[in-house]
Coordinates of C-alpha atoms and ligand atoms in Angstrom, one line a residue:
X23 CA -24.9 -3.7 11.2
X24 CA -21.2 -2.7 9.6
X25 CA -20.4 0.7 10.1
X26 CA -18.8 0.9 6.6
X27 CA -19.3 -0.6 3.0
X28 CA -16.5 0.4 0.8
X29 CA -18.4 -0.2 -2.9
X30 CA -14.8 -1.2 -5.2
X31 CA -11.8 -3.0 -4.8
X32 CA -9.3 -1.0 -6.8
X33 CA -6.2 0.3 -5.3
X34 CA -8.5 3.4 -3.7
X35 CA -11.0 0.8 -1.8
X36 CA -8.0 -1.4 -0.4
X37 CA -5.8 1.7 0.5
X38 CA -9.0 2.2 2.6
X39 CA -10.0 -0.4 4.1
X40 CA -6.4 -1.2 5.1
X41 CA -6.3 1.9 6.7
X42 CA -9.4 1.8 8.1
X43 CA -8.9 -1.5 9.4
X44 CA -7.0 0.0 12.1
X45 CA -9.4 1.5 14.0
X46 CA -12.2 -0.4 16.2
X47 CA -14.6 -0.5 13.3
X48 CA -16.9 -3.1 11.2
X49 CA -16.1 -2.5 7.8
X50 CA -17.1 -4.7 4.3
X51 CA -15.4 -4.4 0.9
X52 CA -17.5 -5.4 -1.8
X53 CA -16.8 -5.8 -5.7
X54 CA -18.0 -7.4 -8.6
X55 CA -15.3 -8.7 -9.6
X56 CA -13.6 -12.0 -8.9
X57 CA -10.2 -10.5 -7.7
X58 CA -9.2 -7.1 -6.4
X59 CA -7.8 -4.8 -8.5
X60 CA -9.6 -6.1 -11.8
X61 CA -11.0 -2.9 -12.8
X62 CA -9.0 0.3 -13.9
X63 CA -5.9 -0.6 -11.3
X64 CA -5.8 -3.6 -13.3
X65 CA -4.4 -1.8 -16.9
X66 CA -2.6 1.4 -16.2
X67 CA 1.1 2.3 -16.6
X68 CA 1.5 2.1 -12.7
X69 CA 3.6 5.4 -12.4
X70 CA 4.0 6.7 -9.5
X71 CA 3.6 10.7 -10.8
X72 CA 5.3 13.4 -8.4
X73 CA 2.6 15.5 -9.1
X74 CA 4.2 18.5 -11.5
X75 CA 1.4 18.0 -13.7
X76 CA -2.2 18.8 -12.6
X77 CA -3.6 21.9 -12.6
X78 CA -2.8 24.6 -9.6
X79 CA -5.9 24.5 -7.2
X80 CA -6.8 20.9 -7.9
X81 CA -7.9 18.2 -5.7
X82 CA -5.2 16.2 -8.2
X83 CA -2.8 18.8 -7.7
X84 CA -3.2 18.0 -3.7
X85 CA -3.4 14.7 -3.6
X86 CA -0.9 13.3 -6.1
X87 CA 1.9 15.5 -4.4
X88 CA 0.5 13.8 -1.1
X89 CA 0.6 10.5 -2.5
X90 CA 3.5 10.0 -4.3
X91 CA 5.7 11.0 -1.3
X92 CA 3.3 8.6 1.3
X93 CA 4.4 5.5 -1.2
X94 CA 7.8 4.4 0.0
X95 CA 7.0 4.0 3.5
X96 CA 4.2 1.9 2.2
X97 CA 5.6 -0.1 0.3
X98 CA 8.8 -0.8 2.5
X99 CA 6.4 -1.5 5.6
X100 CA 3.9 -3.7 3.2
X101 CA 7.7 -5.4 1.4
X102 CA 6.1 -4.5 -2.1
X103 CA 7.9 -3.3 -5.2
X104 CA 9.0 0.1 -5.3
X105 CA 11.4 1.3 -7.9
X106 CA 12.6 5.0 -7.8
X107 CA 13.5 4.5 -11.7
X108 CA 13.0 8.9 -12.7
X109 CA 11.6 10.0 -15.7
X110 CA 12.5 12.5 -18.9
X111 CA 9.8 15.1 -19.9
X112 CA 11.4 15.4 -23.4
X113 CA 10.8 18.9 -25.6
X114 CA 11.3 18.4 -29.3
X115 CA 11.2 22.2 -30.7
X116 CA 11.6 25.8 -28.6
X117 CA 7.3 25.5 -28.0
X118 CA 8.0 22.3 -26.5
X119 CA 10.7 23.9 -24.1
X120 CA 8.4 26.6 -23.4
X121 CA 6.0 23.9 -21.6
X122 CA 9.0 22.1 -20.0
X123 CA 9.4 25.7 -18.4
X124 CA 5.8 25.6 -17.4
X125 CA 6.2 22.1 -15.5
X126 CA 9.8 23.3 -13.9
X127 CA 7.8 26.4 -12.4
X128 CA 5.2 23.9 -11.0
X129 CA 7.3 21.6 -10.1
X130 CA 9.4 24.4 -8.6
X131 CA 6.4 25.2 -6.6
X132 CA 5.5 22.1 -5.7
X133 CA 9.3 21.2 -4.1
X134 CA 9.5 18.5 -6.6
X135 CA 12.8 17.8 -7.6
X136 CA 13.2 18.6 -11.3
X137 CA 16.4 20.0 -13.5
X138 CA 17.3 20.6 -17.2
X139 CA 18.9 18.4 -18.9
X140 CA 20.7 18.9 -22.3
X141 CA 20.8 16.6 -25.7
X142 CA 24.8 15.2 -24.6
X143 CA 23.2 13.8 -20.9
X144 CA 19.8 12.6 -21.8
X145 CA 21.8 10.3 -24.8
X146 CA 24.5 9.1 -21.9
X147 CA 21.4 7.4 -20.2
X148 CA 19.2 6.8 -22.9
X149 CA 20.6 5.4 -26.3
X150 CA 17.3 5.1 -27.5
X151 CA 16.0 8.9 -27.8
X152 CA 14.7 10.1 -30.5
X153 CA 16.9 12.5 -32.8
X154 CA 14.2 15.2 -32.8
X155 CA 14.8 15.8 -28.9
X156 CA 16.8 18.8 -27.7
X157 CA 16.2 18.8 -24.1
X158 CA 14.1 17.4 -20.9
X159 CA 13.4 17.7 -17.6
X160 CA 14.7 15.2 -15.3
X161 CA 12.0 14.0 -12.3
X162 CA 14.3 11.9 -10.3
X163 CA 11.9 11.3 -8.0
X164 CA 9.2 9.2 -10.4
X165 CA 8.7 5.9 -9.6
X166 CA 7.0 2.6 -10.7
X167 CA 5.1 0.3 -8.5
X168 CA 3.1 -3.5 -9.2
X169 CA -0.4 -1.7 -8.9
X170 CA -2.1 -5.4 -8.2
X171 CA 0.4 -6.3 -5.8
X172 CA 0.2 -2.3 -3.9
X173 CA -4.0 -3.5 -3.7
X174 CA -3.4 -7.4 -2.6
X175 CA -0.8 -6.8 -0.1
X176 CA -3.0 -3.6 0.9
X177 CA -6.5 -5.5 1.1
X178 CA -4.8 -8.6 2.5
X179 CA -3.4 -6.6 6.0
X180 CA -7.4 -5.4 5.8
X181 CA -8.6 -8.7 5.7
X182 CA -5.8 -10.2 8.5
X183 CA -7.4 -7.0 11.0
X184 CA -11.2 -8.2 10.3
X185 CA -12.2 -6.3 7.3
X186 CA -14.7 -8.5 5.3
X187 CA -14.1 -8.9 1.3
X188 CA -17.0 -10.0 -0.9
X189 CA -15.5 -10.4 -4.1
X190 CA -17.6 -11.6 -7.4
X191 CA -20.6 -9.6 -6.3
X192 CA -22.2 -6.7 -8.0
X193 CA -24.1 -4.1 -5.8
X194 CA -27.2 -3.6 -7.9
X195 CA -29.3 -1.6 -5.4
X196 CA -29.2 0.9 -2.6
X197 CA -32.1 1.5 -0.1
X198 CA -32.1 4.5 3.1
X199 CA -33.7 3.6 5.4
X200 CA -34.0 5.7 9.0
X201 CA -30.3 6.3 9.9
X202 CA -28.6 3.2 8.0
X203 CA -28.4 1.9 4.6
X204 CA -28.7 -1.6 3.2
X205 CA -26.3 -2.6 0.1
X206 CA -28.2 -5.3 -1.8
X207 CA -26.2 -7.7 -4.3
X208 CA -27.4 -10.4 -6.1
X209 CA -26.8 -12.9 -2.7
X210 CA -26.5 -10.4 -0.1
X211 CA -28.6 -7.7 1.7
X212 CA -25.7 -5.8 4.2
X213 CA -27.5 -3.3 6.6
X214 CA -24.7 -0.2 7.0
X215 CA -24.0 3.3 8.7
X216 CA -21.7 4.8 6.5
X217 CA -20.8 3.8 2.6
X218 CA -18.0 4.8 0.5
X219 CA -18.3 4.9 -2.8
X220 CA -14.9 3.7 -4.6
X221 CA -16.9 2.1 -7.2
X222 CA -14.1 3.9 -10.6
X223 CA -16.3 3.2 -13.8
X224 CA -18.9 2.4 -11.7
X225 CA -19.3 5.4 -9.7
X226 CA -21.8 7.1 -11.2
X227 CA -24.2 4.1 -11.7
X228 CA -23.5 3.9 -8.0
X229 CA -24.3 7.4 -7.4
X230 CA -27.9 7.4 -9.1
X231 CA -28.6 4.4 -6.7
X232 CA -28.6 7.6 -4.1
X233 CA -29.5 10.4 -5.7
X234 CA -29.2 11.9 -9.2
X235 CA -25.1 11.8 -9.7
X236 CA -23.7 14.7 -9.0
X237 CA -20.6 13.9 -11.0
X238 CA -20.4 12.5 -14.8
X239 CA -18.0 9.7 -16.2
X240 CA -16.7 9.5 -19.5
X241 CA -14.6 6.5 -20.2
X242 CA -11.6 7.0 -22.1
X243 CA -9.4 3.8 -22.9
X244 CA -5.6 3.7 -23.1
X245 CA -4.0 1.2 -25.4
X246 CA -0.5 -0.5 -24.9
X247 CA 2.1 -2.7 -25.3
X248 CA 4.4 -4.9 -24.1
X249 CA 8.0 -5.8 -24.4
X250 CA 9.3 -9.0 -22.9
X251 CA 12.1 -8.5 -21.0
X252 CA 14.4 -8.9 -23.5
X253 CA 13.7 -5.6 -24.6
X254 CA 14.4 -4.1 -21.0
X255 CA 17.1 -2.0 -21.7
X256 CA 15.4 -0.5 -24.0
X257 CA 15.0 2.8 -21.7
X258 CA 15.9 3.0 -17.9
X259 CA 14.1 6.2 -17.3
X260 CA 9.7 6.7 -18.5
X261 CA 10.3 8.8 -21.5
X262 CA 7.3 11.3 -21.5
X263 CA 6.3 14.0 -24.3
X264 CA 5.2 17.2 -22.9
X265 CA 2.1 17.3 -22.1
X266 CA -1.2 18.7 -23.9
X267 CA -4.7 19.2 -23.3
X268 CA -5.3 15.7 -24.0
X269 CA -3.2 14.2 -20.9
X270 CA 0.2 12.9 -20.5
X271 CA 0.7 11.5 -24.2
X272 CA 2.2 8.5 -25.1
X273 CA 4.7 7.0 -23.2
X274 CA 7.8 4.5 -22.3
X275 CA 7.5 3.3 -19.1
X276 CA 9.9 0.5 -17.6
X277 CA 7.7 -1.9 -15.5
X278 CA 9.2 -3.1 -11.9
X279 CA 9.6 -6.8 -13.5
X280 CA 11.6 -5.6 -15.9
X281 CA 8.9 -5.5 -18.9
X282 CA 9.0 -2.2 -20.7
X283 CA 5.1 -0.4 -21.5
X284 CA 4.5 1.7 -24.7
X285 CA 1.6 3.8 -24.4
X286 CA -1.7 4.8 -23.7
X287 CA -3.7 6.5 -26.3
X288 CA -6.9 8.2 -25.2
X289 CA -10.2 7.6 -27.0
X290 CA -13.3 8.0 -25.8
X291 CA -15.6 4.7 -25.7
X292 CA -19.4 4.6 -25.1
X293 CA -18.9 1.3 -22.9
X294 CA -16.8 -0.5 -20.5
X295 CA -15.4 -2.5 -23.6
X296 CA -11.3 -3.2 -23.0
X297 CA -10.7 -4.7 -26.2
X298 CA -7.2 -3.0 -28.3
X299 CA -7.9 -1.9 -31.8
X300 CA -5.8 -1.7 -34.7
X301 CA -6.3 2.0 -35.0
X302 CA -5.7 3.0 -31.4
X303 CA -2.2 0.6 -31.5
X304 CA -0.9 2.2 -34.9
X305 CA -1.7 5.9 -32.8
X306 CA 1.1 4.3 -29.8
X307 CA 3.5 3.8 -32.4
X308 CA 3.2 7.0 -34.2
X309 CA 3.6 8.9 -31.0
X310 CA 6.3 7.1 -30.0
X311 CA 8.6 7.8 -32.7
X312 CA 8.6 11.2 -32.2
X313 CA 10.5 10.9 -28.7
X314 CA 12.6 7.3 -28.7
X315 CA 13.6 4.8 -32.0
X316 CA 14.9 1.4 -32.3
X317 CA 11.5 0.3 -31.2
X318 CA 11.7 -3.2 -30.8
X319 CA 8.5 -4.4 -31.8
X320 CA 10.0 -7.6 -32.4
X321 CA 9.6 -8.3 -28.7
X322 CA 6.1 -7.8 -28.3
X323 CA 4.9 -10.0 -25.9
X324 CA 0.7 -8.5 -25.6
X325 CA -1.4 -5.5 -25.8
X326 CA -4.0 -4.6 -23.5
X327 CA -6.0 -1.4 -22.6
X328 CA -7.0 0.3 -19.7
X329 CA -10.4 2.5 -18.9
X330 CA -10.3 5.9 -17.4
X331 CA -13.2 7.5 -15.5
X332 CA -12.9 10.8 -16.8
X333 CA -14.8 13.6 -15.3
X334 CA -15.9 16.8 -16.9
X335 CA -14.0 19.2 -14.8
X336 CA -10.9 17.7 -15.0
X337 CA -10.5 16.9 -11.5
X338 CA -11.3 13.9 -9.0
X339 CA -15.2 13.9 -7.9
X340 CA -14.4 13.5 -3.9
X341 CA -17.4 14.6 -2.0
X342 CA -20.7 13.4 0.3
X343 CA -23.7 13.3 -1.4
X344 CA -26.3 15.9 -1.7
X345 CA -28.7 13.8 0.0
X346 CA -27.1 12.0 2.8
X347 CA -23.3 13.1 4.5
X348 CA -22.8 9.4 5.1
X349 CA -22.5 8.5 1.3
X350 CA -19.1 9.2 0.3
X351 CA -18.4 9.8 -3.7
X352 CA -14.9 8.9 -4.9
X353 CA -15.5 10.0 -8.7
X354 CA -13.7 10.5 -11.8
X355 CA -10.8 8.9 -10.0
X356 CA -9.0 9.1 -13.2
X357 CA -4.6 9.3 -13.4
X358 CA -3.3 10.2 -11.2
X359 CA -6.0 7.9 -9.1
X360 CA -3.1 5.7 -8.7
X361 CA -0.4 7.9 -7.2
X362 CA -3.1 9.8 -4.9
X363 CA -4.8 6.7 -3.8
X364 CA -2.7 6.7 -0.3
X365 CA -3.3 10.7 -0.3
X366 CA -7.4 9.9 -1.0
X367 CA -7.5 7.2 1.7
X368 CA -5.9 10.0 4.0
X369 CA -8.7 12.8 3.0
X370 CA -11.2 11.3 3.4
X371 CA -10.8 9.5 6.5
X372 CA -9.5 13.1 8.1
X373 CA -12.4 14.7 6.0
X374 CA -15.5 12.8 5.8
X375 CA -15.3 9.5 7.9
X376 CA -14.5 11.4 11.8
X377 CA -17.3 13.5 11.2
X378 CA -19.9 10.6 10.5
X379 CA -18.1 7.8 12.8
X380 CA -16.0 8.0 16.4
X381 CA -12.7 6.1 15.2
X382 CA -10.7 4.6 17.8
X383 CA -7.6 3.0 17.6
X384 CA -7.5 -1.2 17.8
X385 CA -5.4 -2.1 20.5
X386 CA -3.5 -4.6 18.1
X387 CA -2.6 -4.1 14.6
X388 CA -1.6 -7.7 12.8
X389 CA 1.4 -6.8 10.0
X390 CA 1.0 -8.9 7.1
X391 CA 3.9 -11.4 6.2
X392 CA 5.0 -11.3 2.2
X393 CA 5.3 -14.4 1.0
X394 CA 8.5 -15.7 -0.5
X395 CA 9.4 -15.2 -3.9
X396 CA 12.0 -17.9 -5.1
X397 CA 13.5 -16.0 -8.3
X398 CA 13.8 -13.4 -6.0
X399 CA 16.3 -15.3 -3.4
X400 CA 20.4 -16.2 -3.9
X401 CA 20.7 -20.1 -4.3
X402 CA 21.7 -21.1 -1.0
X403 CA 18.3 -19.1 -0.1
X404 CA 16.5 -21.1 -2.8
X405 CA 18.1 -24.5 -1.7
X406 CA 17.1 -24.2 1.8
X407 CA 13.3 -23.4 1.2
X408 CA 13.4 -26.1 -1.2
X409 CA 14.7 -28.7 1.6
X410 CA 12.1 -27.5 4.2
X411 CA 9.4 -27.6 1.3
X412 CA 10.5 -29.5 -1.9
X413 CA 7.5 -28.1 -3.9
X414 CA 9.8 -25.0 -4.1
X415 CA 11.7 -26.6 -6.1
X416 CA 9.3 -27.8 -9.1
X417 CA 9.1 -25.0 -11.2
X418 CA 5.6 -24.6 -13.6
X419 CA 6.5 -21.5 -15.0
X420 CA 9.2 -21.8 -17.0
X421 CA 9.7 -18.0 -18.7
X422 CA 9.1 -16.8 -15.0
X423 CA 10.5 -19.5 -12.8
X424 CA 7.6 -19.7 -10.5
X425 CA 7.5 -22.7 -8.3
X426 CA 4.5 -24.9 -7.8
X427 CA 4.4 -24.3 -3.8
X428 CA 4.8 -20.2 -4.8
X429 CA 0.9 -20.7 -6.5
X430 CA -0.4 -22.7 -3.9
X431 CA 0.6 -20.2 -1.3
X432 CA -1.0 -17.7 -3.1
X433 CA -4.7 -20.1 -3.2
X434 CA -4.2 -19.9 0.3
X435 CA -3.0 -16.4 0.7
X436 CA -5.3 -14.0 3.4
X437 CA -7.5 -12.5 0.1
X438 CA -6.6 -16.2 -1.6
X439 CA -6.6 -16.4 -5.1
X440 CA -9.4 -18.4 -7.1
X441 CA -9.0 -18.0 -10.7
X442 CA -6.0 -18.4 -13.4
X443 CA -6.2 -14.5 -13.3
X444 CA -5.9 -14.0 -9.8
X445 CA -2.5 -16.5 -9.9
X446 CA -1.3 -14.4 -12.5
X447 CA -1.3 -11.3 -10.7
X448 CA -0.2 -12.6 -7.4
X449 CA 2.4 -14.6 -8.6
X450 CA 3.0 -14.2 -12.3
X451 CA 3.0 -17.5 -14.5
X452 CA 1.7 -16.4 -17.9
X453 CA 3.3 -13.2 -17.7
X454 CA 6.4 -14.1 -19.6
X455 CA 7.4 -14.8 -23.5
X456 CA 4.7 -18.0 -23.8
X457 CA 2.2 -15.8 -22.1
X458 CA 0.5 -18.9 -20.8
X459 CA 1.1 -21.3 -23.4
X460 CA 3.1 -23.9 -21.3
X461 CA 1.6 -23.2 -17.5
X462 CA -1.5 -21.9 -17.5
X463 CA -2.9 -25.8 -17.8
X464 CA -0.9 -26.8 -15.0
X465 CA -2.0 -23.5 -12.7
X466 CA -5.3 -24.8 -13.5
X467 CA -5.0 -28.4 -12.6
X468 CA -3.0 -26.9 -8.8
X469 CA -6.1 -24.6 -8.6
X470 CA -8.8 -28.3 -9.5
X471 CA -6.9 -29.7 -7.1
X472 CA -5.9 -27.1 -3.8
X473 CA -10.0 -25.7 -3.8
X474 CA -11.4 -29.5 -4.7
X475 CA -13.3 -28.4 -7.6
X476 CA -13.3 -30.2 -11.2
X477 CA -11.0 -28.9 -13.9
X478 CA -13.7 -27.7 -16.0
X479 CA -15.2 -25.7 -12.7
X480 CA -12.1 -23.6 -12.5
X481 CA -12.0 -20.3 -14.3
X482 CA -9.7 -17.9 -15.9
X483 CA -11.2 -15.0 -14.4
X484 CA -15.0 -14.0 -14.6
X485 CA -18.4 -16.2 -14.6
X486 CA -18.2 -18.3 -17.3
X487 CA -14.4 -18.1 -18.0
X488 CA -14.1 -21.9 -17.5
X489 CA -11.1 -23.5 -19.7
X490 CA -13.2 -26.4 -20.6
X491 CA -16.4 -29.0 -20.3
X492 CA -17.0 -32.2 -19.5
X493 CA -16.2 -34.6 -22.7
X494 CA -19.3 -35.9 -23.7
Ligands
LIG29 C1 -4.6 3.8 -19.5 C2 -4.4 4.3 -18.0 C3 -3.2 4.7 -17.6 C4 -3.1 5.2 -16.2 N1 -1.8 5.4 -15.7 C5 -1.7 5.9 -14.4 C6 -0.4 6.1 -13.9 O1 0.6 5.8 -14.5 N2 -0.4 6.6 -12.6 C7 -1.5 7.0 -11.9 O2 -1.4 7.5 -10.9 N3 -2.7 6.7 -12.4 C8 -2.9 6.1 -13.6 N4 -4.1 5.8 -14.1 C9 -5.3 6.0 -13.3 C10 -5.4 4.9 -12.2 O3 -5.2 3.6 -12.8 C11 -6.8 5.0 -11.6 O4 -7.0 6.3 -11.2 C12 -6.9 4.0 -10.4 O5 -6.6 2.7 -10.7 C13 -8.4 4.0 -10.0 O6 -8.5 3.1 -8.9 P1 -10.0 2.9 -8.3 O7 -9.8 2.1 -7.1 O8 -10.6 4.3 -8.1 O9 -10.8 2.2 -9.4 P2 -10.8 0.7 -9.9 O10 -9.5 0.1 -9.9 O11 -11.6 0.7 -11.2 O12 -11.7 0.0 -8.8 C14 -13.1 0.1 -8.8 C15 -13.7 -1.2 -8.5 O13 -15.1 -1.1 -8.3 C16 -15.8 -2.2 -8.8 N5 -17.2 -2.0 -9.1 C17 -17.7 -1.1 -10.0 N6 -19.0 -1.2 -10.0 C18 -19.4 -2.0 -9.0 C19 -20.6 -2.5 -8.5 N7 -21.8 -2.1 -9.0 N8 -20.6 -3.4 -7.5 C20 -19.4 -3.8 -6.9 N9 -18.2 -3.4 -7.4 C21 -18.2 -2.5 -8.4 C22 -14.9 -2.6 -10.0 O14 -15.1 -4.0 -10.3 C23 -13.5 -2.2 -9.6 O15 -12.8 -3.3 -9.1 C24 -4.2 5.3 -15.4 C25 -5.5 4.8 -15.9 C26 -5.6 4.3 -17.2 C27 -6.9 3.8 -17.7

């Protein structure tokens, strides 16, 4: 019997079960999914909001504040990227200044640092503005994280303190029985006390496995793209419009790896379809030219899209169910789900979990060590990993310099990786200019040969994503 099943692997079900695996408990991850954070933590623009923007009286309002200021501590204690980079809320006309006002007085409120700044000081800083801007608001205080890293690092300290992850297993059924539940997947039948629901698009499929959901999803995908790092000067700071009913707007957001994102749009889609359309990137670029030029689309490297699980009310869905107080609904954990996600952990353990489970402390608490990465290290660094281990040395990817020992660390990491995708987002080959042109073959053939499995068994990411089949 496990005392808790966290239903979703995203950034919100690692933040908890890493800090739940710090108490004396039994707890089980479980996603459908191959890797962790392949679902809406996967495709975001992994800003670290300081919270000016939801509504007063919000759970977002709450919780983003909460979060944003939990995340360096994190990420220094888990040695994850972190990058305090600030951003400009940029006002084009005197209505646009009029909502910049609104977001200092929140902001104000809020004791999130925030100050005007005129047309002669954004243009020191940012070449790139647009000509139609007359003023911002700087938020020195935004930041950027690697969202998949944040959840690896996050779900591998779980695993490290006992936490059990079932990856690549879809939970297709709940049954209540007298005091306990049993989660039923395609292989698995896992008897449990308690059950979080962290499930993001699925939520509310997991919901009316309970009880009629109490909450409503709508997904709306966000369309981007990507500038090599060629283009990362491009901005220093994410350039945001103001904001309107419709969210955030589009944006330009500098990634931690030096990247640069342009986007989202917001579109409402009747399924979990993540495909980018022509209409929704031509949307990114005509928003964008309203608050920075020189665009250099030129240095396109990919576009991808991201789903959000929008409720109706505009807030997050955090609550018990109706039925049972030992279901606990994480819904319509839409942005900023990403910048609360420490802050949700926090709630709900202090909310929900101590009233359903005693939570003692384990008497010892196993840090996770980061692994090392080599383009990351000076060379006398570099030279002595690579005479310890030479397979530092051999580098695969060539537009990221990662070594061949760097991916076989990560197969055999705590949460080890098992598919071309999972390398990628540990590690990074594919992620440059060739976007997998040159090395994703040769990640394959380390992956054949580190989990003994033919070439044509491994996959890029989920069932039936092998690269190839036998020859005839
Ligand atoms: C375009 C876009 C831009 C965004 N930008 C930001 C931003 O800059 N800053 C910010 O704070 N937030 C942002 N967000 C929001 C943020 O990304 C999400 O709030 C956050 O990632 C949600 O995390 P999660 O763990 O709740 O969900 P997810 O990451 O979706 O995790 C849920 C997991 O549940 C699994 N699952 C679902 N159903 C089942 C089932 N039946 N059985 C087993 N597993 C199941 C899924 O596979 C998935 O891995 C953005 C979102 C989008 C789409």
């Amino acid at each position: 019997m496990q005392d808790i099943v966290i239903i979703g692997a995203g950034i919100v079900g690692s933040f908890l079960a890493h800090d739940l695996s710090k108490y004396d408990l039994k707890v089980t991850v479980i996603d459908k999914e191959n890797d962790i954070a392949n679902g809406t933590t996967m495709a975001n623009s992994a800003i670290i909001h300081t919270g000016y923007d939801p509504e007063d009286g919000t759970l977002k309002a709450e919780l983003n504040v909460k979060g944003a200021k939990m995340y360096p501590e994190i990420c220094k204690e888990l040695k994850i990227d972190y990058q305090k980079c600030g951003a400009y809320v940029v006002a084009c006309d005197k209505e646009e200044i009029k909502i910049l006002d609104q977001l200092k007085k929140r902001a104000d409120k809020r004791n999130i640092r925030a100050y005007y700044i005129e047309r002669e000081e954004i243009i020191k800083n940012e070449a790139n503005i647009s000509d139609d801007v007359i003023e911002a608001i700087s938020f020195p205080d935004t930041a950027i994280i690697y969202p998949w890293q944040c959840a690896i690092a996050l779900m591998e300290e779980a695993v490290i303190n006992g936490v059990d992850l079932i990856l690549g297993e879809k939970v297709y059924k709940i049954h209540e029985k007298q005091g306990f539940f049993t989660v039923y997947t395609e292989k698995k039948a896992i008897n449990t006390k308690v059950i979080i629901n962290a499930a993001g698009c699925g939520a509310e499929k997991i919901a009316n496995m309970i009880e009629k959901s109490p909450f409503h999803i709508v997904y709306k995908k966000g369309e981007y793209f990507v500038l090599s790092k060629q283009a990362n000067k491009f901005v220093n700071h994410i350039i945001y419009p103001v904001p309107t009913k419709v969210g955030k707007g589009v944006l330009a957001v500098p990634t931690t790896h030096g990247n640069i994102l342009l986007g989202p749009n917001s579109n409402i889609c009747e399924s979990e379809d993540l495909s980018t359309t022509s209409e929704g990137l031509e949307y990114v670029r005509n928003h964008l030219n309203r608050i920075v030029k020189n665009i250099p689309y030129h240095e396109v490297i990919r576009s991808y899209s991201g789903l959000r699980p929008t409720g109706n009310n505009g807030d997050f869905y955090i609550k018990p169910s109706y039925k049972n107080k030992n279901i606990i609904h994480l819904g319509c954990i839409d942005s900023p789900g990403l910048a609360s996600a420490p802050a949700i952990s926090a709630y709900v353990i202090q909310e929900y979990i101590k009233k359903c489970l005693d939570l003692l402390p384990k008497r010892k608490y196993v840090k996770r060590k980061a692994p090392p990465v080599m383009n990351q290290l000076c060379e006398k660094e570099k030279n002595d990993m690579v005479k310890t281990q030479p397979l530092y040395g051999k580098i695969v990817c060539k537009c990221e310099k990662i070594s061949y020992q760097e991916i076989v660390d990560a197969i055999h990491s705590p949460c080890g990786a098992k598919t071309i995708k999972a390398i990628k987002k540990r590690v990074r080959p594919g992620m440059g200019k060739c976007q997998g042109g040159f090395c994703e073959i040769e990640v394959a053939k380390i992956l054949s040969k580190e989990l003994n499995i033919p070439l044509t068994q491994v996959l890029y990411d989920e069932k039936h994503s092998n690269l190839g089949t036998e020859a005839k």
